[in-house]
Amino acid sequence: QVQLVESGGGLVQAGGSLRLSCAASGIIFSINDMGWYRQAPGKQRELVAAITSGGSTNYADSVKGRFTISRDNSKNTAYLQMNSLKPEDTAVYYCTANMRIMSRSYDYWGQGTQVTVSS
């Protein structure tokens, strides 16, 4: 069974840092784009950062200069380094990946990890 498992969330004070991890497991032929989304209470889910299989990245304006997305293809894992965290970064963070299974590609989502930034 193919799945994405996130880890690394938690409670941190404003100005602090957290590192999220997203590990893909199962019988995977290849992983294309990977990304992180977040959803705060009462708000729509929004893209935070994304990375292609070749390493090209893009970020939401609200996190540019503070967050860094990376991936280790040998471990089928993506990371989100979050620095200078603000209370408005508080949300459930979801990992997503487009993965090729057999002859087709599918979008997968993790279960989400809570990030809470206190002021």
PDB file of C-alpha atoms in Angstrom:
ATOM      1  CA  GLN A   1       0.000   0.000   0.000  1.00  0.00           C
ATOM      2  CA  VAL A   2       1.406   3.363  -1.023  1.00  0.00           C
ATOM      3  CA  GLN A   3       1.243   6.078   1.586  1.00  0.00           C
ATOM      4  CA  LEU A   4       2.767   9.353   2.730  1.00  0.00           C
ATOM      5  CA  VAL A   5       3.628   9.788   6.377  1.00  0.00           C
ATOM      6  CA  GLU A   6       4.397  13.216   7.834  1.00  0.00           C
ATOM      7  CA  SER A   7       6.284  13.949  11.020  1.00  0.00           C
ATOM      8  CA  GLY A   8       7.904  16.854  12.804  1.00  0.00           C
ATOM      9  CA  GLY A   9       4.986  19.047  13.741  1.00  0.00           C
ATOM     10  CA  GLY A  10       4.506  20.490  17.186  1.00  0.00           C
ATOM     11  CA  LEU A  11       4.284  23.580  19.338  1.00  0.00           C
ATOM     12  CA  VAL A  12       6.902  26.303  18.991  1.00  0.00           C
ATOM     13  CA  GLN A  13       7.231  29.919  20.037  1.00  0.00           C
ATOM     14  CA  ALA A  14       7.189  32.704  17.506  1.00  0.00           C
ATOM     15  CA  GLY A  15      10.608  33.081  15.922  1.00  0.00           C
ATOM     16  CA  GLY A  16      11.383  29.417  16.375  1.00  0.00           C
ATOM     17  CA  SER A  17      11.961  26.656  13.843  1.00  0.00           C
ATOM     18  CA  LEU A  18      10.517  23.295  12.928  1.00  0.00           C
ATOM     19  CA  ARG A  19      11.398  20.721  10.305  1.00  0.00           C
ATOM     20  CA  LEU A  20       8.677  18.620   8.751  1.00  0.00           C
ATOM     21  CA  SER A  21       9.368  15.332   7.005  1.00  0.00           C
ATOM     22  CA  CYS A  22       7.233  13.426   4.518  1.00  0.00           C
ATOM     23  CA  ALA A  23       8.187   9.855   3.704  1.00  0.00           C
ATOM     24  CA  ALA A  24       6.625   7.878   0.883  1.00  0.00           C
ATOM     25  CA  SER A  25       6.415   4.121   1.238  1.00  0.00           C
ATOM     26  CA  GLY A  26       5.118   1.231  -0.823  1.00  0.00           C
ATOM     27  CA  ILE A  27       5.828  -0.027  -4.296  1.00  0.00           C
ATOM     28  CA  ILE A  28       6.633   3.230  -6.097  1.00  0.00           C
ATOM     29  CA  PHE A  29       8.088   3.466  -9.575  1.00  0.00           C
ATOM     30  CA  SER A  30       8.948   7.145  -9.301  1.00  0.00           C
ATOM     31  CA  ILE A  31       7.923  10.342  -7.536  1.00  0.00           C
ATOM     32  CA  ASN A  32       7.265  13.463  -9.550  1.00  0.00           C
ATOM     33  CA  ASP A  33       6.319  16.714  -7.817  1.00  0.00           C
ATOM     34  CA  MET A  34       6.095  16.880  -4.038  1.00  0.00           C
ATOM     35  CA  GLY A  35       4.626  19.664  -2.002  1.00  0.00           C
ATOM     36  CA  TRP A  36       3.357  20.981   1.285  1.00  0.00           C
ATOM     37  CA  TYR A  37      -0.042  22.532   1.854  1.00  0.00           C
ATOM     38  CA  ARG A  38      -1.539  23.923   5.012  1.00  0.00           C
ATOM     39  CA  GLN A  39      -4.996  24.568   6.332  1.00  0.00           C
ATOM     40  CA  ALA A  40      -5.760  26.868   9.214  1.00  0.00           C
ATOM     41  CA  PRO A  41      -9.098  26.752  11.067  1.00  0.00           C
ATOM     42  CA  GLY A  42     -11.830  28.372   8.996  1.00  0.00           C
ATOM     43  CA  LYS A  43      -9.569  28.845   5.985  1.00  0.00           C
ATOM     44  CA  GLN A  44      -9.045  27.054   2.718  1.00  0.00           C
ATOM     45  CA  ARG A  45      -6.121  24.737   2.174  1.00  0.00           C
ATOM     46  CA  GLU A  46      -3.260  26.633   0.536  1.00  0.00           C
ATOM     47  CA  LEU A  47      -0.019  25.700  -1.154  1.00  0.00           C
ATOM     48  CA  VAL A  48       3.027  26.453   0.963  1.00  0.00           C
ATOM     49  CA  ALA A  49       5.871  25.072  -1.162  1.00  0.00           C
ATOM     50  CA  ALA A  50       6.487  22.607  -3.957  1.00  0.00           C
ATOM     51  CA  ILE A  51       9.481  20.867  -5.480  1.00  0.00           C
ATOM     52  CA  THR A  52       9.877  19.010  -8.745  1.00  0.00           C
ATOM     53  CA  SER A  53      11.784  15.776  -9.213  1.00  0.00           C
ATOM     54  CA  GLY A  54      14.622  17.875 -10.601  1.00  0.00           C
ATOM     55  CA  GLY A  55      14.737  20.138  -7.575  1.00  0.00           C
ATOM     56  CA  SER A  56      12.987  23.264  -8.852  1.00  0.00           C
ATOM     57  CA  THR A  57      11.018  24.957  -6.108  1.00  0.00           C
ATOM     58  CA  ASN A  58       8.278  27.497  -5.639  1.00  0.00           C
ATOM     59  CA  TYR A  59       6.858  29.075  -2.516  1.00  0.00           C
ATOM     60  CA  ALA A  60       3.859  30.998  -1.314  1.00  0.00           C
ATOM     61  CA  ASP A  61       4.719  34.670  -0.919  1.00  0.00           C
ATOM     62  CA  SER A  62       3.921  34.469   2.783  1.00  0.00           C
ATOM     63  CA  VAL A  63       6.738  31.993   3.462  1.00  0.00           C
ATOM     64  CA  LYS A  64       9.432  33.087   1.010  1.00  0.00           C
ATOM     65  CA  GLY A  65      12.741  33.613   2.756  1.00  0.00           C
ATOM     66  CA  ARG A  66      11.585  31.699   5.847  1.00  0.00           C
ATOM     67  CA  PHE A  67      10.703  28.200   4.619  1.00  0.00           C
ATOM     68  CA  THR A  68      12.805  25.841   2.524  1.00  0.00           C
ATOM     69  CA  ILE A  69      11.530  22.743   0.780  1.00  0.00           C
ATOM     70  CA  SER A  70      13.921  19.957  -0.140  1.00  0.00           C
ATOM     71  CA  ARG A  71      13.847  16.283  -0.993  1.00  0.00           C
ATOM     72  CA  ASP A  72      16.012  13.199  -0.789  1.00  0.00           C
ATOM     73  CA  ASN A  73      15.079  11.028  -3.749  1.00  0.00           C
ATOM     74  CA  SER A  74      17.079   8.090  -2.409  1.00  0.00           C
ATOM     75  CA  LYS A  75      14.795   8.055   0.643  1.00  0.00           C
ATOM     76  CA  ASN A  76      11.549   9.047  -1.117  1.00  0.00           C
ATOM     77  CA  THR A  77      11.313  11.848   1.414  1.00  0.00           C
ATOM     78  CA  ALA A  78      10.542  15.547   1.282  1.00  0.00           C
ATOM     79  CA  TYR A  79      11.311  18.097   3.963  1.00  0.00           C
ATOM     80  CA  LEU A  80      10.034  21.514   4.933  1.00  0.00           C
ATOM     81  CA  GLN A  81      12.415  23.585   7.032  1.00  0.00           C
ATOM     82  CA  MET A  82      10.440  26.361   8.693  1.00  0.00           C
ATOM     83  CA  ASN A  83      12.332  29.231  10.298  1.00  0.00           C
ATOM     84  CA  SER A  84      11.211  32.505  11.852  1.00  0.00           C
ATOM     85  CA  LEU A  85       7.808  31.037  12.491  1.00  0.00           C
ATOM     86  CA  LYS A  86       4.877  33.342  13.083  1.00  0.00           C
ATOM     87  CA  PRO A  87       1.537  32.728  14.814  1.00  0.00           C
ATOM     88  CA  GLU A  88      -0.142  32.981  11.410  1.00  0.00           C
ATOM     89  CA  ASP A  89       1.793  29.881  10.328  1.00  0.00           C
ATOM     90  CA  THR A  90      -0.341  27.846  12.716  1.00  0.00           C
ATOM     91  CA  ALA A  91      -2.160  25.192  10.686  1.00  0.00           C
ATOM     92  CA  VAL A  92      -2.338  21.542   9.824  1.00  0.00           C
ATOM     93  CA  TYR A  93       0.377  20.873   7.268  1.00  0.00           C
ATOM     94  CA  TYR A  94      -0.211  18.247   4.590  1.00  0.00           C
ATOM     95  CA  CYS A  95       2.309  16.610   2.330  1.00  0.00           C
ATOM     96  CA  THR A  96       1.355  15.695  -1.199  1.00  0.00           C
ATOM     97  CA  ALA A  97       3.155  13.791  -3.924  1.00  0.00           C
ATOM     98  CA  ASN A  98       2.451  12.769  -7.474  1.00  0.00           C
ATOM     99  CA  MET A  99       3.725   9.228  -7.722  1.00  0.00           C
ATOM    100  CA  ARG A 100       3.951   6.795 -10.582  1.00  0.00           C
ATOM    101  CA  ILE A 101       2.577   3.386  -9.639  1.00  0.00           C
ATOM    102  CA  MET A 102       2.938   0.790 -12.366  1.00  0.00           C
ATOM    103  CA  SER A 103       1.906   2.604 -15.579  1.00  0.00           C
ATOM    104  CA  ARG A 104      -0.084   5.514 -14.105  1.00  0.00           C
ATOM    105  CA  SER A 105       0.525   8.513 -11.883  1.00  0.00           C
ATOM    106  CA  TYR A 106      -1.601   9.372  -8.874  1.00  0.00           C
ATOM    107  CA  ASP A 107      -1.770  12.171  -6.331  1.00  0.00           C
ATOM    108  CA  TYR A 108      -1.355  11.111  -2.734  1.00  0.00           C
ATOM    109  CA  TRP A 109      -1.863  13.050   0.483  1.00  0.00           C
ATOM    110  CA  GLY A 110      -0.515  12.511   3.959  1.00  0.00           C
ATOM    111  CA  GLN A 111      -2.662  12.547   7.074  1.00  0.00           C
ATOM    112  CA  GLY A 112      -1.458  15.973   8.171  1.00  0.00           C
ATOM    113  CA  THR A 113       0.658  17.216  11.047  1.00  0.00           C
ATOM    114  CA  GLN A 114      -0.266  20.065  13.377  1.00  0.00           C
ATOM    115  CA  VAL A 115       2.011  23.086  13.651  1.00  0.00           C
ATOM    116  CA  THR A 116       1.171  25.580  16.373  1.00  0.00           C
ATOM    117  CA  VAL A 117       3.113  28.802  16.805  1.00  0.00           C
ATOM    118  CA  SER A 118       2.534  30.690  20.034  1.00  0.00           C
ATOM    119  CA  SER A 119       3.017  34.432  20.342  1.00  0.00           C
TER     120      SER A 119
END
